[in-house]
Each structure stands twice: as structure tokens, then as C-alpha cells.
Amino acid sequence: MKFRLLAGASVLTVTVALSGCSGGSDDKAGDGSGGGRSELTVWLMRDSVSATFQNEFTAGFAKTHPDIDLKIQIQEWDGIGQKVTAALASNDAPDVIEIGNTQVAQYAQSGGLLDLTDKKADLGGDAWLKGLAEPGAWQGKQYGIPFYAANRVVVYRKDLFQQAGVDPTAIKTRDQWIAATEKLNKDFQQGIYLTGQTWYALAGFIWDEGGDLAVQKGGKWTGALDAPEALAGMEFYKKLQTLGKGPKDADEANPPQAEVMAKGKVAQIISVPGGANVIAEQNPALKDTLGFFPIPGKTADKPGAVFTGGSDLVIPAASRHQDAAYTFVKELTGDAWQKRLALAMSYVPNKTSLASAVASDPGAAAMAVGAAEGRATPNTPGWAAVEAENPIKDYMTAALTGRDMKQEAAKASEEMTRAMNSAS
């Protein structure tokens, strides 16, 4: 699952001269191990890397692996699901594909991906971000290799915080966050702009309470919004949401929350750091007033749990050059290129041990702190059906508008259960 607004730029353009978007090549050379040349076809998604980074990596890869001809083909996010499904079922699949981290399970279930479990140690898998590594696995086997991550932080107005006497560096707990937001919520100013259906933020609060969106029991997935822990997460969401004027029946895209903040009357939003770029584009006067801090947790010893978006790299089982494909994956997800990618794109690197690589980037640094407590949506192919219907959003609106929270949570959980198991 990919966030489209990242810290480096709100829109990134990648231009490459490539022939078509076909799958694997027809060369009969070796696997890149020195016994002959391999032509390696790789699908990367639009905006995942910049043209500059792509060129640097391609040149570096050619120098260290002269027996592999690398062809990177940029794919569009719209319609990619059907395209990947078709490629995995064909005899002409590309050799490496970038896919959203929460999509790995559905492709692994089809049997179209190469099992890379025995490569985890070689790739430093013990240090991978949990929010990328866990959804990259399916039924105990690792298919997706963490590529990069992004998650939400608090984007705030430094000037409004100063005027209210609020020190953002002192906000370490959710209680402190509420107290600070109450101070900021005055006159015509919103302490926070939080819509009623920002369900990724709700997921984090539920995880903080020890709950989950859904749980697996006896091989069956069941919605869990009516569990006590999940209800406690919703109670906190409700408390925070009332400290602003966000609509209770819309998500953060309707209207775009960064555009709302750009109007000058909002002290903070929950967003990926790239939201700050949109705010500055809409209102240049705010460019130097924007800062970031991790979403606070229940206690000061760790930040709040966040949904980890980002991508994994997979190798199709039908790849004709699996050894060369693994060489590519190992290079791009290795420490050296991960550090360069993180700085170039303001991403969170794929390992917790590399967090210091983005220390000079305030937005990415705040993301990296939160990423250590990152999670993903329930790891089931059926989750796509839940997001398509998204009863979570309707539940949140109902809870925020005075309807019985527990009753509405039970109703939404039943709908989630049906969706997950009918799809699986």
C-alpha cells in the first residue's frame, strides 16, 4: 500500500525511455552469476524512485554486475492489481515486481511468488520494519522483501504552538497531546483538523490499546471492532476529533486535509510529511512554520502505533532469472542503497537499524520514530474486500454522531467478517 504524498515532494516525475511494459525477456543467457548475460526485467511503481536515483542505481548495478542487463519498467498504480495478477499467471512474467506491502498475501495465495524464506538471514531480516516484513509473509513463508516505508506523523504549525505556549518536544503521551490540543483549540482556530473517517489513525489508537481491526480464530478471520480494546481506541479518537471542526462523515481526502490546513486556521493534522509540501504550495506564507513530531503513544516510553504504508519487492515464480532477480533485490534493499534511497526520497529505510540515515530530514526522522511501532492491516487476502466496502468508516461516523458505539462496532465487525471470508 503506497502513500502518494511523501516528504520529498508532493508529486515526483520519473521519465525513462523503455520499450513497452512486457514481462520477462526471451534471452537464454545465464542467471547473472557469470556464466552468461541475463536481461533482467523489473517493474517499479510510478513515483517510488526519482529519475536521478534510478539512474544512479542502474549505473552502480551495471558496474558491480556487468553480466546482468537491467531493464526497469515504470508501472502506473491505477490498474496494477489486474496487471500483476495476469503477469504472475503467465509464462512471461517480469523478474522482480514492486507491490504494495498489504497486497503480498493475495499474490502469494495464488502460488505465483517465489518463496524467499531461506534468504531472510542473508538480507538482514531480523532488523526489518515489522509493518513491511509481516505483511510480506504468508502462512509462515516470506515472499515480499521490504523495500521502503512511510507512515503518518503530526504535521503542526510552529507559530501557533508557540503562541499557545505549547512545546511540541514535550508531547510524549496521548494525554499530553490532548492537553496541548485543548490549548490550541480556541476562538476560530482548530486545535486539530481530524475528519470522522480517518480510519488509519483509528487503527493506530486501537493497536495502542492492545486490540486489532480483525483477528484470526480457528482459521477464520473475524472483525474485532467491538472488542474492549478497540472500543477504547475509538473513545480516544472521539476525544481528539472533537478538538476541531473536521466533518464526521468524510475522510481526510474530502476535502483534502492539507488544503484545509493551508487556509491558516488549523494547528495540526495527522498526515504523511508530504502533506506539508501541499500546505506550502497552497499557502507559501506557511512554508517555514511547519514542523513534525511522531504520533504520541499511551506512555512516554514508546511512540504511538502507526499504519506502515510502503512497498515490498517480490520475485515471480515464473521468473526465468531467479538468481539474478535475487541479486537485484539484495542490492536495492541492502544498507548502502537503502540509505541513499531514504535521503533521496524522504522514505523510512526498510530496517530499524538504518533510522539514523534520515536524521537530517525532519519529516522522515519523525516517520522513522513511528515506524518502529508500525503495523499493517490484517494479513489476509480478504482484507481487500473490507477496504472496498469499508464498514469501518460508517462505524466511525455513527460513533461520532451519538449512536451506540458498541452496537455499531458489532455491526461493522460482522460486515468485516463476511467480507474477509467470502473473499478468501
GROMACS .gro file of C-alpha atoms in nm:
model
  424
    1MET     CA    1   0.000   0.000   0.000
    2LYS     CA    2   0.155   0.326  -0.106
    3PHE     CA    3   0.127   0.674   0.033
    4ARG     CA    4   0.121   0.920  -0.251
    5LEU     CA    5   0.234   1.225  -0.052
    6LEU     CA    6   0.585   1.186   0.082
    7ALA     CA    7   0.825   1.425   0.243
    8GLY     CA    8   1.049   1.487  -0.056
    9ALA     CA    9   0.782   1.619  -0.292
   10SER     CA   10   0.409   1.608  -0.335
   11VAL     CA   11   0.445   1.483  -0.692
   12LEU     CA   12   0.753   1.312  -0.833
   13THR     CA   13   0.801   1.260  -1.205
   14VAL     CA   14   1.001   0.971  -1.340
   15THR     CA   15   1.089   0.971  -1.708
   16VAL     CA   16   1.253   0.668  -1.862
   17ALA     CA   17   1.289   0.551  -2.218
   18LEU     CA   18   1.168   0.195  -2.218
   19SER     CA   19   1.009  -0.031  -2.472
   20GLY     CA   20   0.660  -0.124  -2.363
   21CYS     CA   21   0.562  -0.291  -2.037
   22SER     CA   22   0.600  -0.655  -2.124
   23GLY     CA   23   0.716  -0.916  -1.879
   24GLY     CA   24   1.034  -1.120  -1.880
   25SER     CA   25   1.278  -1.128  -2.169
   26ASP     CA   26   1.346  -1.410  -2.412
   27ASP     CA   27   1.724  -1.422  -2.371
   28LYS     CA   28   1.864  -1.764  -2.296
   29ALA     CA   29   2.169  -1.638  -2.109
   30GLY     CA   30   2.265  -1.732  -1.759
   31ASP     CA   31   2.136  -1.613  -1.426
   32GLY     CA   32   2.382  -1.331  -1.367
   33SER     CA   33   2.633  -1.550  -1.187
   34GLY     CA   34   2.899  -1.509  -1.453
   35GLY     CA   35   2.804  -1.794  -1.689
   36GLY     CA   36   2.650  -1.557  -1.943
   37ARG     CA   37   2.447  -1.240  -1.968
   38SER     CA   38   2.098  -1.206  -1.824
   39GLU     CA   39   1.839  -0.948  -1.923
   40LEU     CA   40   1.651  -0.868  -1.604
   41THR     CA   41   1.309  -0.706  -1.624
   42VAL     CA   42   1.196  -0.514  -1.315
   43TRP     CA   43   0.864  -0.340  -1.255
   44LEU     CA   44   0.883  -0.041  -1.021
   45MET     CA   45   0.585   0.182  -0.948
   46ARG     CA   46   0.538   0.540  -1.056
   47ASP     CA   47   0.689   0.787  -0.805
   48SER     CA   48   0.859   0.520  -0.595
   49VAL     CA   49   1.201   0.641  -0.708
   50SER     CA   50   1.313   0.959  -0.877
   51ALA     CA   51   1.478   0.961  -1.218
   52THR     CA   52   1.804   1.068  -1.054
   53PHE     CA   53   1.805   0.782  -0.806
   54GLN     CA   54   1.707   0.532  -1.074
   55ASN     CA   55   1.995   0.643  -1.294
   56GLU     CA   56   2.243   0.627  -1.006
   57PHE     CA   57   2.130   0.282  -0.904
   58THR     CA   58   2.128   0.149  -1.261
   59ALA     CA   59   2.483   0.275  -1.317
   60GLY     CA   60   2.604   0.132  -0.989
   61PHE     CA   61   2.436  -0.202  -1.053
   62ALA     CA   62   2.589  -0.225  -1.402
   63LYS     CA   63   2.933  -0.163  -1.258
   64THR     CA   64   2.910  -0.433  -0.992
   65HIS     CA   65   2.710  -0.679  -1.204
   66PRO     CA   66   2.823  -0.634  -1.564
   67ASP     CA   67   2.672  -0.971  -1.662
   68ILE     CA   68   2.316  -0.850  -1.592
   69ASP     CA   69   2.137  -0.616  -1.831
   70LEU     CA   70   1.885  -0.432  -1.613
   71LYS     CA   71   1.558  -0.309  -1.762
   72ILE     CA   72   1.347  -0.108  -1.519
   73GLN     CA   73   0.992  -0.050  -1.636
   74ILE     CA   74   0.779   0.208  -1.455
   75GLN     CA   75   0.420   0.099  -1.390
   76GLU     CA   76   0.113   0.305  -1.302
   77TRP     CA   77  -0.071   0.241  -0.974
   78ASP     CA   78  -0.411   0.257  -1.141
   79GLY     CA   79  -0.498  -0.090  -1.264
   80ILE     CA   80  -0.177  -0.250  -1.141
   81GLY     CA   81  -0.359  -0.526  -0.950
   82GLN     CA   82  -0.504  -0.684  -1.260
   83LYS     CA   83  -0.177  -0.641  -1.446
   84VAL     CA   84   0.027  -0.815  -1.175
   85THR     CA   85  -0.230  -1.095  -1.147
   86ALA     CA   86  -0.210  -1.156  -1.521
   87ALA     CA   87   0.170  -1.144  -1.520
   88LEU     CA   88   0.200  -1.396  -1.238
   89ALA     CA   89  -0.031  -1.636  -1.420
   90SER     CA   90   0.163  -1.610  -1.745
   91ASN     CA   91   0.487  -1.761  -1.874
   92ASP     CA   92   0.621  -1.413  -1.949
   93ALA     CA   93   0.638  -1.258  -1.604
   94PRO     CA   94   0.889  -0.986  -1.515
   95ASP     CA   95   1.172  -1.096  -1.289
   96VAL     CA   96   1.106  -0.857  -0.999
   97ILE     CA   97   0.788  -0.664  -0.914
   98GLU     CA   98   0.730  -0.387  -0.660
   99ILE     CA   99   0.392  -0.429  -0.491
  100GLY     CA  100   0.220  -0.259  -0.201
  101ASN     CA  101   0.307  -0.426   0.128
  102THR     CA  102  -0.052  -0.518   0.210
  103GLN     CA  103  -0.101  -0.680  -0.131
  104VAL     CA  104   0.157  -0.957  -0.090
  105ALA     CA  105  -0.080  -1.208   0.071
  106GLN     CA  106  -0.326  -1.212  -0.218
  107TYR     CA  107  -0.049  -1.279  -0.471
  108ALA     CA  108   0.123  -1.536  -0.250
  109GLN     CA  109  -0.205  -1.720  -0.208
  110SER     CA  110  -0.225  -1.765  -0.584
  111GLY     CA  111   0.107  -1.952  -0.584
  112GLY     CA  112   0.269  -1.704  -0.821
  113LEU     CA  113   0.551  -1.582  -0.596
  114LEU     CA  114   0.891  -1.729  -0.513
  115ASP     CA  115   0.938  -1.835  -0.150
  116LEU     CA  116   1.233  -1.632  -0.013
  117THR     CA  117   1.219  -1.754   0.346
  118ASP     CA  118   1.569  -1.903   0.328
  119LYS     CA  119   1.708  -1.561   0.223
  120LYS     CA  120   1.594  -1.367   0.532
  121ALA     CA  121   1.920  -1.406   0.722
  122ASP     CA  122   2.125  -1.306   0.418
  123LEU     CA  123   1.911  -0.994   0.379
  124GLY     CA  124   1.924  -0.890   0.747
  125GLY     CA  125   1.562  -0.979   0.804
  126ASP     CA  126   1.587  -0.961   1.183
  127ALA     CA  127   1.603  -0.580   1.156
  128TRP     CA  128   1.323  -0.533   0.902
  129LEU     CA  129   1.038  -0.299   0.990
  130LYS     CA  130   0.753  -0.506   1.126
  131GLY     CA  131   0.497  -0.317   0.920
  132LEU     CA  132   0.671  -0.424   0.598
  133ALA     CA  133   0.800  -0.768   0.693
  134GLU     CA  134   0.482  -0.915   0.843
  135PRO     CA  135   0.250  -0.841   0.550
  136GLY     CA  136   0.528  -0.965   0.321
  137ALA     CA  137   0.484  -1.313   0.469
  138TRP     CA  138   0.206  -1.560   0.406
  139GLN     CA  139   0.138  -1.877   0.605
  140GLY     CA  140   0.479  -1.867   0.767
  141LYS     CA  141   0.679  -1.809   0.449
  142GLN     CA  142   0.844  -1.485   0.334
  143TYR     CA  143   0.752  -1.375  -0.017
  144GLY     CA  144   0.785  -0.995   0.000
  145ILE     CA  145   1.116  -0.828   0.079
  146PRO     CA  146   1.077  -0.484   0.244
  147PHE     CA  147   1.163  -0.203   0.003
  148TYR     CA  148   1.068   0.125   0.173
  149ALA     CA  149   0.815   0.259   0.421
  150ALA     CA  150   0.614   0.568   0.500
  151ASN     CA  151   0.371   0.643   0.781
  152ARG     CA  152   0.172   0.925   0.932
  153VAL     CA  153   0.308   1.182   1.174
  154VAL     CA  154   0.170   1.501   1.326
  155VAL     CA  155   0.223   1.800   1.097
  156TYR     CA  156   0.194   2.114   1.309
  157ARG     CA  157   0.219   2.492   1.298
  158LYS     CA  158   0.525   2.606   1.495
  159ASP     CA  159   0.394   2.961   1.530
  160LEU     CA  160   0.054   2.857   1.667
  161PHE     CA  161   0.214   2.617   1.913
  162GLN     CA  162   0.445   2.895   2.033
  163GLN     CA  163   0.157   3.139   2.072
  164ALA     CA  164  -0.032   2.883   2.282
  165GLY     CA  165   0.274   2.812   2.496
  166VAL     CA  166   0.293   2.453   2.377
  167ASP     CA  167   0.632   2.282   2.340
  168PRO     CA  168   0.594   2.005   2.079
  169THR     CA  169   0.908   1.828   2.201
  170ALA     CA  170   0.739   1.777   2.538
  171ILE     CA  171   0.442   1.589   2.388
  172LYS     CA  172   0.528   1.225   2.455
  173THR     CA  173   0.194   1.074   2.560
  174ARG     CA  174  -0.161   1.082   2.431
  175ASP     CA  175  -0.278   1.263   2.745
  176GLN     CA  176  -0.017   1.535   2.686
  177TRP     CA  177  -0.129   1.554   2.324
  178ILE     CA  178  -0.491   1.607   2.427
  179ALA     CA  179  -0.394   1.875   2.680
  180ALA     CA  180  -0.186   2.059   2.420
  181THR     CA  181  -0.461   2.034   2.158
  182GLU     CA  182  -0.714   2.177   2.405
  183LYS     CA  183  -0.490   2.482   2.445
  184LEU     CA  184  -0.465   2.519   2.070
  185ASN     CA  185  -0.840   2.487   2.014
  186LYS     CA  186  -0.964   2.841   2.072
  187ASP     CA  187  -1.152   3.120   1.902
  188PHE     CA  188  -1.168   3.048   1.529
  189GLN     CA  189  -0.867   2.817   1.539
  190GLN     CA  190  -0.892   2.439   1.529
  191GLY     CA  191  -0.663   2.255   1.768
  192ILE     CA  192  -0.656   1.972   1.518
  193TYR     CA  193  -0.829   1.901   1.190
  194LEU     CA  194  -0.931   1.536   1.206
  195THR     CA  195  -1.213   1.401   0.994
  196GLY     CA  196  -1.454   1.140   1.118
  197GLN     CA  197  -1.337   0.862   0.889
  198THR     CA  198  -0.957   0.876   0.909
  199TRP     CA  199  -0.953   0.505   0.982
  200TYR     CA  200  -0.578   0.452   0.953
  201ALA     CA  201  -0.536   0.683   1.251
  202LEU     CA  202  -0.804   0.490   1.439
  203ALA     CA  203  -0.617   0.166   1.367
  204GLY     CA  204  -0.311   0.306   1.543
  205PHE     CA  205  -0.511   0.401   1.852
  206ILE     CA  206  -0.667   0.052   1.860
  207TRP     CA  207  -0.323  -0.110   1.836
  208ASP     CA  208  -0.203   0.113   2.121
  209GLU     CA  209  -0.479  -0.033   2.336
  210GLY     CA  210  -0.374  -0.389   2.251
  211GLY     CA  211  -0.659  -0.450   2.008
  212ASP     CA  212  -0.679  -0.506   1.634
  213LEU     CA  213  -0.911  -0.445   1.343
  214ALA     CA  214  -0.964  -0.819   1.293
  215VAL     CA  215  -0.832  -1.140   1.447
  216GLN     CA  216  -0.791  -1.495   1.323
  217LYS     CA  217  -0.956  -1.774   1.516
  218GLY     CA  218  -0.957  -2.134   1.403
  219GLY     CA  219  -0.854  -2.042   1.053
  220LYS     CA  220  -1.132  -1.783   1.017
  221TRP     CA  221  -1.091  -1.407   1.022
  222THR     CA  222  -1.331  -1.212   1.243
  223GLY     CA  223  -1.385  -0.837   1.271
  224ALA     CA  224  -1.279  -0.710   1.615
  225LEU     CA  225  -1.401  -0.351   1.636
  226ASP     CA  226  -1.636  -0.444   1.921
  227ALA     CA  227  -1.358  -0.579   2.144
  228PRO     CA  228  -1.297  -0.369   2.458
  229GLU     CA  229  -0.952  -0.262   2.337
  230ALA     CA  230  -1.087  -0.147   2.001
  231LEU     CA  231  -1.368   0.045   2.168
  232ALA     CA  232  -1.111   0.219   2.389
  233GLY     CA  233  -0.922   0.322   2.076
  234MET     CA  234  -1.240   0.468   1.930
  235GLU     CA  235  -1.308   0.656   2.254
  236PHE     CA  236  -0.969   0.826   2.223
  237TYR     CA  237  -1.031   0.906   1.858
  238LYS     CA  238  -1.361   1.067   1.951
  239LYS     CA  239  -1.197   1.277   2.223
  240LEU     CA  240  -0.930   1.401   1.982
  241GLN     CA  241  -1.165   1.459   1.690
  242THR     CA  242  -1.391   1.691   1.889
  243LEU     CA  243  -1.099   1.934   1.936
  244GLY     CA  244  -1.151   2.061   1.585
  245LYS     CA  245  -1.418   2.106   1.322
  246GLY     CA  246  -1.344   1.814   1.091
  247PRO     CA  247  -1.651   1.663   0.920
  248LYS     CA  248  -1.773   1.346   1.090
  249ASP     CA  249  -1.894   1.185   0.769
  250ALA     CA  250  -1.585   1.219   0.546
  251ASP     CA  251  -1.226   1.102   0.530
  252GLU     CA  252  -0.905   1.305   0.510
  253ALA     CA  253  -0.933   1.339   0.131
  254ASN     CA  254  -1.277   1.502   0.131
  255PRO     CA  255  -1.184   1.783   0.132
  256PRO     CA  256  -0.805   1.729   0.122
  257GLN     CA  257  -0.690   1.799   0.476
  258ALA     CA  258  -0.367   1.970   0.369
  259GLU     CA  259  -0.571   2.224   0.175
  260VAL     CA  260  -0.785   2.286   0.483
  261MET     CA  261  -0.474   2.347   0.694
  262ALA     CA  262  -0.338   2.582   0.427
  263LYS     CA  263  -0.622   2.822   0.499
  264GLY     CA  264  -0.444   2.916   0.819
  265LYS     CA  265  -0.682   2.820   1.100
  266VAL     CA  266  -0.562   2.467   1.179
  267ALA     CA  267  -0.286   2.393   1.430
  268GLN     CA  268  -0.214   2.031   1.333
  269ILE     CA  269  -0.316   1.736   1.119
  270ILE     CA  270  -0.227   1.367   1.109
  271SER     CA  271  -0.057   1.314   0.774
  272VAL     CA  272   0.244   1.181   0.593
  273PRO     CA  273   0.511   1.454   0.591
  274GLY     CA  274   0.445   1.527   0.224
  275GLY     CA  275   0.126   1.696   0.335
  276ALA     CA  276   0.346   1.986   0.443
  277ASN     CA  277   0.452   2.037   0.082
  278VAL     CA  278   0.090   2.068  -0.027
  279ILE     CA  279   0.022   2.317   0.253
  280ALA     CA  280   0.321   2.527   0.147
  281GLU     CA  281   0.217   2.513  -0.218
  282GLN     CA  282  -0.134   2.629  -0.130
  283ASN     CA  283  -0.012   2.896   0.114
  284PRO     CA  284   0.360   2.986   0.071
  285ALA     CA  285   0.346   3.205   0.381
  286LEU     CA  286   0.323   2.888   0.592
  287LYS     CA  287   0.628   2.718   0.442
  288ASP     CA  288   0.866   2.793   0.731
  289THR     CA  289   0.606   2.745   1.004
  290LEU     CA  290   0.554   2.370   0.960
  291GLY     CA  291   0.707   2.103   1.179
  292PHE     CA  292   0.666   1.733   1.256
  293PHE     CA  293   0.653   1.502   1.554
  294PRO     CA  294   0.564   1.131   1.591
  295ILE     CA  295   0.209   1.042   1.689
  296PRO     CA  296   0.230   1.004   2.069
  297GLY     CA  297   0.171   0.673   2.244
  298LYS     CA  298  -0.016   0.587   2.562
  299THR     CA  299   0.307   0.611   2.761
  300ALA     CA  300   0.624   0.812   2.712
  301ASP     CA  301   0.847   0.508   2.661
  302LYS     CA  302   0.733   0.447   2.302
  303PRO     CA  303   0.551   0.637   2.025
  304GLY     CA  304   0.204   0.555   1.909
  305ALA     CA  305   0.147   0.263   1.676
  306VAL     CA  306   0.103   0.369   1.314
  307PHE     CA  307  -0.008   0.207   0.994
  308THR     CA  308   0.300   0.140   0.781
  309GLY     CA  309   0.249   0.200   0.413
  310GLY     CA  310   0.510   0.126   0.152
  311SER     CA  311   0.625  -0.146  -0.080
  312ASP     CA  312   0.784  -0.489  -0.092
  313LEU     CA  313   0.978  -0.650  -0.376
  314VAL     CA  314   0.870  -0.993  -0.495
  315ILE     CA  315   1.013  -1.241  -0.744
  316PRO     CA  316   0.755  -1.421  -0.958
  317ALA     CA  317   0.780  -1.798  -0.957
  318ALA     CA  318   0.777  -1.776  -1.337
  319SER     CA  319   1.089  -1.556  -1.349
  320ARG     CA  320   1.347  -1.703  -1.587
  321HIS     CA  321   1.636  -1.547  -1.399
  322GLN     CA  322   1.564  -1.602  -1.032
  323ASP     CA  323   1.927  -1.583  -0.918
  324ALA     CA  324   1.983  -1.255  -1.099
  325ALA     CA  325   1.649  -1.130  -0.965
  326TYR     CA  326   1.763  -1.206  -0.612
  327THR     CA  327   2.089  -1.021  -0.680
  328PHE     CA  328   1.885  -0.714  -0.774
  329VAL     CA  329   1.662  -0.741  -0.468
  330LYS     CA  330   1.961  -0.782  -0.237
  331GLU     CA  331   2.131  -0.474  -0.382
  332LEU     CA  332   1.828  -0.243  -0.373
  333THR     CA  333   1.721  -0.349  -0.024
  334GLY     CA  334   2.075  -0.357   0.115
  335ASP     CA  335   2.202  -0.098   0.361
  336ALA     CA  336   2.405   0.111   0.116
  337TRP     CA  337   2.126   0.176  -0.134
  338GLN     CA  338   1.859   0.196   0.136
  339LYS     CA  339   2.042   0.490   0.296
  340ARG     CA  340   2.068   0.667  -0.036
  341LEU     CA  341   1.705   0.596  -0.124
  342ALA     CA  342   1.581   0.725   0.211
  343LEU     CA  343   1.769   1.053   0.172
  344ALA     CA  344   1.672   1.094  -0.192
  345MET     CA  345   1.301   1.025  -0.142
  346SER     CA  346   1.242   1.106   0.228
  347TYR     CA  347   1.139   0.747   0.293
  348VAL     CA  348   1.186   0.538   0.602
  349PRO     CA  349   1.453   0.273   0.530
  350ASN     CA  350   1.346  -0.091   0.548
  351LYS     CA  351   1.541  -0.169   0.867
  352THR     CA  352   1.511  -0.020   1.215
  353SER     CA  353   1.892  -0.015   1.230
  354LEU     CA  354   1.901   0.243   0.949
  355ALA     CA  355   1.677   0.506   1.110
  356SER     CA  356   1.972   0.743   1.162
  357ALA     CA  357   2.009   0.772   0.785
  358VAL     CA  358   1.722   1.024   0.774
  359ALA     CA  359   1.819   1.222   1.084
  360SER     CA  360   1.878   1.533   0.872
  361ASP     CA  361   1.524   1.525   0.729
  362PRO     CA  362   1.272   1.638   0.997
  363GLY     CA  363   0.969   1.476   0.836
  364ALA     CA  364   1.138   1.147   0.758
  365ALA     CA  365   1.304   1.141   1.100
  366ALA     CA  366   0.962   1.172   1.267
  367MET     CA  367   0.832   0.893   1.043
  368ALA     CA  368   1.125   0.669   1.136
  369VAL     CA  369   1.045   0.703   1.507
  370GLY     CA  370   0.686   0.599   1.446
  371ALA     CA  371   0.785   0.324   1.203
  372ALA     CA  372   0.949   0.135   1.488
  373GLU     CA  373   0.594   0.078   1.617
  374GLY     CA  374   0.449   0.033   1.270
  375ARG     CA  375   0.184  -0.223   1.188
  376ALA     CA  376  -0.012  -0.332   0.884
  377THR     CA  377  -0.372  -0.428   0.822
  378PRO     CA  378  -0.476  -0.791   0.889
  379ASN     CA  379  -0.265  -1.022   0.675
  380THR     CA  380  -0.534  -1.190   0.472
  381PRO     CA  381  -0.617  -1.174   0.101
  382GLY     CA  382  -0.974  -1.097   0.210
  383TRP     CA  383  -0.875  -0.758   0.352
  384ALA     CA  384  -0.906  -0.603   0.006
  385ALA     CA  385  -1.280  -0.675   0.021
  386VAL     CA  386  -1.303  -0.495   0.356
  387GLU     CA  387  -1.138  -0.185   0.216
  388ALA     CA  388  -1.363  -0.194  -0.090
  389GLU     CA  389  -1.676  -0.177   0.127
  390ASN     CA  390  -1.509  -0.015   0.428
  391PRO     CA  391  -1.768  -0.055   0.705
  392ILE     CA  392  -1.507   0.094   0.940
  393LYS     CA  393  -1.580   0.440   0.803
  394ASP     CA  394  -1.954   0.411   0.854
  395TYR     CA  395  -1.896   0.283   1.206
  396MET     CA  396  -1.674   0.578   1.291
  397THR     CA  397  -1.933   0.828   1.169
  398ALA     CA  398  -2.203   0.652   1.369
  399ALA     CA  399  -1.989   0.654   1.684
  400LEU     CA  400  -1.906   1.022   1.645
  401THR     CA  401  -2.267   1.127   1.588
  402GLY     CA  402  -2.409   0.981   1.907
  403ARG     CA  403  -2.520   0.633   1.808
  404ASP     CA  404  -2.449   0.337   2.033
  405MET     CA  405  -2.076   0.274   1.984
  406LYS     CA  406  -2.068  -0.090   2.091
  407GLN     CA  407  -2.372  -0.181   1.885
  408GLU     CA  408  -2.236  -0.008   1.575
  409ALA     CA  409  -1.894  -0.169   1.629
  410ALA     CA  410  -2.053  -0.515   1.643
  411LYS     CA  411  -2.243  -0.443   1.322
  412ALA     CA  412  -1.928  -0.329   1.142
  413SER     CA  413  -1.736  -0.630   1.272
  414GLU     CA  414  -1.997  -0.864   1.128
  415GLU     CA  415  -1.971  -0.692   0.790
  416MET     CA  416  -1.591  -0.721   0.801
  417THR     CA  417  -1.612  -1.090   0.889
  418ARG     CA  418  -1.840  -1.157   0.595
  419ALA     CA  419  -1.620  -0.961   0.353
  420MET     CA  420  -1.293  -1.122   0.459
  421ASN     CA  421  -1.417  -1.479   0.447
  422SER     CA  422  -1.625  -1.450   0.131
  423ALA     CA  423  -1.322  -1.304  -0.048
  424SER     CA  424  -1.080  -1.564   0.087
   0.00000   0.00000   0.00000
